[in-house]
Amino acid sequence: MGTSISGVLPSEEMKRYAATGRCPYCGVQILASGFPISTVKAFCAYVPPRALLELPSTKARRLEAEARQRQAEYSLAPYGAQVLLNRIARRMTCLKCHKTWHMWQQLQLRSNLGQTGTPTPQTSSAPKIQAPINLTNSRVLAITEDGREERAIEVERHPFSNTSRTSLATRTFEISKTVERQAQVEFSRSTTRGGEAALTAIGIGSAVWRIQQQLGERYSLTTGSAITVRESVSIEVKPMTASELIIRWKLIYARGKVKLATGLLGSGIMNVPYLVPIRLIFVPEVRDLPRGDP
């Protein structure tokens, strides 16, 4: 009976990035802290064969795997971090030194068990690798905005208790948050002229710089550009009870695609998705707490 064992081994560069949150090459601090190496495995764990994507038996599994990958992706390359994650090619690029490293190494062991139970190793040919797309001299042809996208970014909790036995208590909270306005270029979701995924590319750092320059002009993004919200929120708490004010912060993004001319002669086309924060909002909610909870 045939047996197949697959494992995911993070690269040495990825291990250093996970342990420190720093670029493994230039040492710049990308994340506030490290993260569990299991996050890399969760991100890379499941990629179904392209031929099976539309089968009903695998569609639910694919959607579940994609949801896990998106959650892990936010831990590996959160919004605003100076790092670019190529979801398909499993590579990361530091936006400070423009060095790229592989996220993981794949180990595949295949064996047939005979009557004695002795495994017989088998080898398989290496998969065909797509030639990298040259972005060194790429130029922006067009920017097309196609909608808005809302993402939750933070939840604040403010408990308050009223120790009075007879009267209501009113508490006013000063709510404020500032978020940097920075274009998010999603090369991991890029496609070529024919709609195929752009698996590998060189010169990504320079292409990101050009795209951010163009998006900065379109959306009035400057160095230090930010969105600030400051408001007062009041709640009333009944005598001898406690309540909690919950603030759910959300960012509204402009979503679209940048059309790039690629290749040495500019004959190729790549469509690169982007997100630009345009509005910061919060949703307040008041929740009753059990006595003695705050």
Short mmCIF file of C-alpha atoms in Angstrom, two decimals, residues 4-285:
data_model
loop_
_atom_site.label_atom_id
_atom_site.label_comp_id
_atom_site.label_asym_id
_atom_site.label_seq_id
_atom_site.Cartn_x
_atom_site.Cartn_y
_atom_site.Cartn_z
CA SER A 4 2.77 9.76 1.31
CA ILE A 5 4.14 12.03 4.03
CA SER A 6 4.39 15.80 3.56
CA GLY A 7 5.99 18.29 5.95
CA VAL A 8 6.63 21.99 6.02
CA LEU A 9 10.07 23.17 7.11
CA PRO A 10 10.49 26.93 7.54
CA SER A 11 13.67 28.34 6.03
CA GLU A 12 16.48 29.58 8.28
CA GLU A 13 15.66 33.19 7.29
CA MET A 14 12.02 32.64 8.20
CA LYS A 15 13.01 31.20 11.56
CA ARG A 16 15.03 34.34 12.36
CA TYR A 17 12.16 36.56 11.22
CA ALA A 18 9.69 34.63 13.39
CA ALA A 19 11.97 34.72 16.44
CA THR A 20 12.77 38.44 16.35
CA GLY A 21 10.32 40.21 14.03
CA ARG A 22 13.37 41.62 12.20
CA CYS A 23 14.52 41.34 8.59
CA PRO A 24 16.97 38.40 8.48
CA TYR A 25 19.28 40.45 6.21
CA CYS A 26 19.38 44.12 7.26
CA GLY A 27 18.00 43.61 10.79
CA VAL A 28 15.37 46.37 10.56
CA GLN A 29 12.51 45.91 13.04
CA ILE A 30 9.49 44.93 10.91
CA LEU A 31 7.16 43.56 13.60
CA ALA A 32 6.76 44.67 17.21
CA SER A 33 7.65 41.13 18.30
CA GLY A 34 8.14 37.66 16.93
CA PHE A 35 5.44 35.07 16.31
CA PRO A 36 5.05 31.29 16.68
CA ILE A 37 6.69 29.37 13.86
CA SER A 38 3.45 27.38 13.62
CA THR A 39 1.96 30.46 11.94
CA VAL A 40 4.18 29.78 8.92
CA LYS A 41 2.95 26.20 8.77
CA ALA A 42 -0.66 27.36 9.01
CA PHE A 43 -0.10 29.73 6.10
CA CYS A 44 1.60 27.15 3.88
CA ALA A 45 -0.26 24.04 4.98
CA TYR A 46 -2.80 23.48 2.26
CA VAL A 47 -2.65 24.28 -1.45
CA PRO A 48 -5.07 22.02 -3.40
CA PRO A 49 -4.25 20.95 -6.96
CA ARG A 50 -5.59 23.42 -9.51
CA ALA A 51 -7.61 20.70 -11.23
CA LEU A 52 -9.59 20.04 -8.01
CA LEU A 53 -10.55 23.61 -7.19
CA GLU A 54 -14.03 23.42 -8.71
CA LEU A 55 -15.01 19.99 -7.39
CA PRO A 56 -17.80 20.16 -4.76
CA SER A 57 -15.94 17.73 -2.49
CA THR A 58 -12.95 20.06 -2.19
CA LYS A 59 -14.53 23.52 -2.43
CA ALA A 60 -15.44 23.74 1.27
CA ARG A 61 -11.95 22.57 2.25
CA ARG A 62 -10.39 25.16 -0.03
CA LEU A 63 -12.46 28.00 1.46
CA GLU A 64 -11.58 26.87 4.99
CA ALA A 65 -7.89 26.70 4.10
CA GLU A 66 -8.00 30.15 2.51
CA ALA A 67 -9.57 31.60 5.68
CA ARG A 68 -6.76 30.10 7.78
CA GLN A 69 -4.19 31.46 5.34
CA ARG A 70 -5.63 34.99 5.52
CA GLN A 71 -5.50 34.93 9.33
CA ALA A 72 -1.90 33.71 9.29
CA GLU A 73 -1.02 36.23 6.57
CA TYR A 74 -2.01 39.12 8.85
CA SER A 75 0.41 37.82 11.52
CA LEU A 76 3.25 37.45 9.01
CA ALA A 77 2.76 40.77 7.20
CA PRO A 78 0.27 43.07 8.96
CA TYR A 79 -0.93 46.32 7.44
CA GLY A 80 1.73 49.01 7.46
CA ALA A 81 4.65 46.64 8.11
CA GLN A 82 7.76 47.16 5.97
CA VAL A 83 7.50 43.73 4.41
CA LEU A 84 5.86 42.26 1.32
CA LEU A 85 4.41 38.75 1.31
CA ASN A 86 4.03 36.85 -1.96
CA ARG A 87 1.25 34.43 -1.11
CA ILE A 88 1.67 32.21 -4.15
CA ALA A 89 5.46 32.04 -4.42
CA ARG A 90 5.83 31.75 -0.60
CA ARG A 91 8.40 34.54 -0.41
CA MET A 92 8.83 37.65 1.69
CA THR A 93 10.58 40.89 0.73
CA CYS A 94 11.90 43.53 3.13
CA LEU A 95 10.84 46.97 1.89
CA LYS A 96 13.91 48.57 3.52
CA CYS A 97 16.76 46.56 1.99
CA HIS A 98 14.66 44.90 -0.78
CA LYS A 99 16.12 41.47 0.01
CA THR A 100 13.83 38.46 -0.54
CA TRP A 101 13.74 35.18 1.34
CA HIS A 102 11.80 31.94 0.95
CA MET A 103 9.29 31.21 3.68
CA TRP A 104 9.64 27.46 3.76
CA GLN A 105 11.22 24.33 2.38
CA GLN A 106 8.98 21.48 1.37
CA LEU A 107 9.94 17.94 2.27
CA GLN A 108 8.13 15.10 0.53
CA LEU A 109 8.84 11.48 1.38
CA ARG A 110 7.13 8.74 -0.58
CA SER A 111 7.54 5.05 0.10
CA ASN A 112 5.99 1.70 -0.71
CA LEU A 113 5.75 -0.78 2.15
CA GLY A 114 6.58 -4.34 1.11
CA GLN A 115 5.81 -7.56 2.93
CA THR A 116 8.66 -6.94 5.33
CA GLY A 117 7.52 -3.39 6.04
CA THR A 118 10.76 -1.91 4.72
CA PRO A 119 10.16 1.48 3.10
CA THR A 120 11.48 1.91 -0.44
CA PRO A 121 12.16 5.59 -1.21
CA GLN A 122 10.89 7.03 -4.48
CA THR A 123 11.95 10.22 -6.13
CA SER A 124 9.76 12.59 -8.09
CA SER A 125 10.74 15.11 -10.73
CA ALA A 126 10.88 18.76 -9.70
CA PRO A 127 7.85 20.87 -10.67
CA LYS A 128 8.17 23.23 -13.59
CA ILE A 129 8.97 26.75 -12.37
CA GLN A 130 7.54 29.81 -14.07
CA ALA A 131 10.15 32.27 -15.33
CA PRO A 132 10.24 35.35 -13.06
CA ILE A 133 8.62 38.56 -14.27
CA ASN A 134 11.08 41.45 -14.54
CA LEU A 135 9.76 44.54 -12.72
CA THR A 136 13.04 46.47 -12.63
CA ASN A 137 11.98 48.92 -15.35
CA SER A 138 8.23 48.56 -14.90
CA ARG A 139 6.00 51.59 -15.26
CA VAL A 140 2.46 52.41 -14.15
CA LEU A 141 0.00 52.50 -17.05
CA ALA A 142 -3.27 53.04 -15.17
CA ILE A 143 -4.86 53.06 -11.72
CA THR A 144 -8.44 51.79 -11.51
CA GLU A 145 -10.47 52.02 -8.30
CA ASP A 146 -13.21 49.40 -8.10
CA GLY A 147 -14.84 49.81 -4.70
CA ARG A 148 -14.53 50.12 -0.94
CA GLU A 149 -13.45 47.58 1.67
CA GLU A 150 -13.98 47.65 5.44
CA ARG A 151 -11.59 45.94 7.86
CA ALA A 152 -11.66 45.71 11.65
CA ILE A 153 -8.37 46.83 13.20
CA GLU A 154 -8.80 47.06 16.99
CA VAL A 155 -11.25 46.62 19.88
CA GLU A 156 -11.13 48.81 23.01
CA ARG A 157 -12.92 48.00 26.28
CA HIS A 158 -13.72 50.57 28.99
CA PRO A 159 -15.44 49.17 32.12
CA PHE A 160 -17.22 51.48 34.59
CA SER A 161 -19.15 50.74 37.79
CA ASN A 162 -21.71 52.82 39.72
CA THR A 163 -21.41 52.34 43.47
CA SER A 164 -24.29 54.67 44.28
CA ARG A 165 -27.39 53.00 45.71
CA THR A 166 -29.86 55.59 44.49
CA SER A 167 -28.79 57.57 41.43
CA LEU A 168 -27.66 57.03 37.87
CA ALA A 169 -24.02 57.68 37.03
CA THR A 170 -22.89 59.18 33.75
CA ARG A 171 -19.40 58.53 32.49
CA THR A 172 -17.89 60.28 29.48
CA PHE A 173 -15.01 58.62 27.64
CA GLU A 174 -12.68 60.48 25.30
CA ILE A 175 -12.16 58.20 22.32
CA SER A 176 -9.27 58.88 19.96
CA LYS A 177 -7.11 57.03 17.45
CA THR A 178 -4.63 57.95 14.75
CA VAL A 179 -3.82 55.67 11.82
CA GLU A 180 -1.09 56.28 9.25
CA ARG A 181 -2.31 56.61 5.67
CA GLN A 182 -0.08 54.33 3.66
CA ALA A 183 -0.87 52.53 0.41
CA GLN A 184 -0.87 48.75 0.73
CA VAL A 185 0.36 47.06 -2.46
CA GLU A 186 -0.67 43.40 -2.66
CA PHE A 187 1.80 41.75 -5.04
CA SER A 188 0.85 38.33 -3.64
CA ARG A 189 -2.49 38.65 -5.48
CA SER A 190 -1.11 40.01 -8.75
CA THR A 191 -2.16 38.59 -12.12
CA THR A 192 -0.71 38.75 -15.62
CA ARG A 193 -2.41 39.83 -18.85
CA GLY A 194 -4.18 36.48 -19.22
CA GLY A 195 -5.49 36.50 -15.66
CA GLU A 196 -2.95 33.94 -14.44
CA ALA A 197 -1.29 34.32 -11.06
CA ALA A 198 2.08 36.07 -11.16
CA LEU A 199 4.11 33.47 -9.28
CA THR A 200 7.57 35.04 -9.17
CA ALA A 201 9.03 38.44 -9.93
CA ILE A 202 12.31 40.33 -9.62
CA GLY A 203 12.67 44.02 -8.89
CA ILE A 204 9.62 44.09 -6.63
CA GLY A 205 11.08 46.77 -4.34
CA SER A 206 11.47 49.32 -7.14
CA ALA A 207 8.00 48.51 -8.49
CA VAL A 208 6.45 49.03 -5.05
CA TRP A 209 8.16 52.44 -4.83
CA ARG A 210 6.77 53.51 -8.22
CA ILE A 211 3.26 52.33 -7.39
CA GLN A 212 3.29 54.06 -4.01
CA GLN A 213 4.42 57.30 -5.69
CA GLN A 214 1.49 57.16 -8.12
CA LEU A 215 -1.02 56.20 -5.44
CA GLY A 216 0.33 59.00 -3.25
CA GLU A 217 -0.46 61.54 -5.96
CA ARG A 218 -3.93 60.13 -6.60
CA TYR A 219 -4.97 59.91 -2.94
CA SER A 220 -2.92 62.84 -1.56
CA LEU A 221 -0.66 60.63 0.55
CA THR A 222 2.38 62.36 2.03
CA THR A 223 5.06 61.39 4.54
CA GLY A 224 3.39 61.32 7.93
CA SER A 225 -0.10 61.49 6.41
CA ALA A 226 -2.61 60.14 8.92
CA ILE A 227 -6.30 59.90 9.81
CA THR A 228 -7.30 61.01 13.31
CA VAL A 229 -10.65 60.55 15.05
CA ARG A 230 -11.46 62.17 18.41
CA GLU A 231 -14.92 61.98 19.95
CA SER A 232 -16.63 61.86 23.34
CA VAL A 233 -18.92 58.96 24.18
CA SER A 234 -21.14 59.01 27.29
CA ILE A 235 -22.86 56.09 28.98
CA GLU A 236 -25.33 55.92 31.86
CA VAL A 237 -24.97 53.22 34.49
CA LYS A 238 -27.77 52.24 36.86
CA PRO A 239 -27.20 52.26 40.65
CA MET A 240 -25.11 49.38 42.00
CA THR A 241 -24.33 48.02 38.52
CA ALA A 242 -21.41 47.95 36.11
CA SER A 243 -21.19 48.40 32.36
CA GLU A 244 -18.54 48.19 29.70
CA LEU A 245 -18.13 50.47 26.70
CA ILE A 246 -16.79 48.53 23.72
CA ILE A 247 -15.24 50.49 20.84
CA ARG A 248 -14.72 48.59 17.58
CA TRP A 249 -12.36 50.48 15.28
CA LYS A 250 -12.60 49.94 11.53
CA LEU A 251 -10.73 51.26 8.50
CA ILE A 252 -12.45 51.97 5.21
CA TYR A 253 -10.15 51.39 2.25
CA ALA A 254 -10.30 52.41 -1.39
CA ARG A 255 -9.71 49.20 -3.33
CA GLY A 256 -8.45 48.87 -6.89
CA LYS A 257 -5.77 47.66 -9.29
CA VAL A 258 -2.60 49.16 -10.73
CA LYS A 259 -1.79 48.18 -14.31
CA LEU A 260 1.97 47.75 -14.81
CA ALA A 261 4.01 47.40 -17.97
CA THR A 262 6.65 44.73 -17.24
CA GLY A 263 9.66 43.12 -18.89
CA LEU A 264 12.77 44.67 -20.38
CA LEU A 265 10.78 46.08 -23.31
CA GLY A 266 7.62 46.85 -21.36
CA SER A 267 5.64 44.31 -23.40
CA GLY A 268 4.19 42.42 -20.43
CA ILE A 269 1.21 43.42 -18.30
CA MET A 270 0.69 42.85 -14.58
CA ASN A 271 -2.37 43.88 -12.57
CA VAL A 272 -1.49 44.60 -8.94
CA PRO A 273 -4.25 45.01 -6.30
CA TYR A 274 -3.94 47.87 -3.82
CA LEU A 275 -5.65 49.25 -0.72
CA VAL A 276 -5.52 52.85 0.53
CA PRO A 277 -7.08 53.86 3.89
CA ILE A 278 -9.48 56.75 3.36
CA ARG A 279 -11.66 56.78 6.48
CA LEU A 280 -11.43 55.70 10.12
CA ILE A 281 -14.64 54.90 12.02
CA PHE A 282 -15.67 53.27 15.29
CA VAL A 283 -18.80 51.44 16.41
CA PRO A 284 -19.70 51.85 20.13
CA GLU A 285 -21.47 49.16 22.12
#
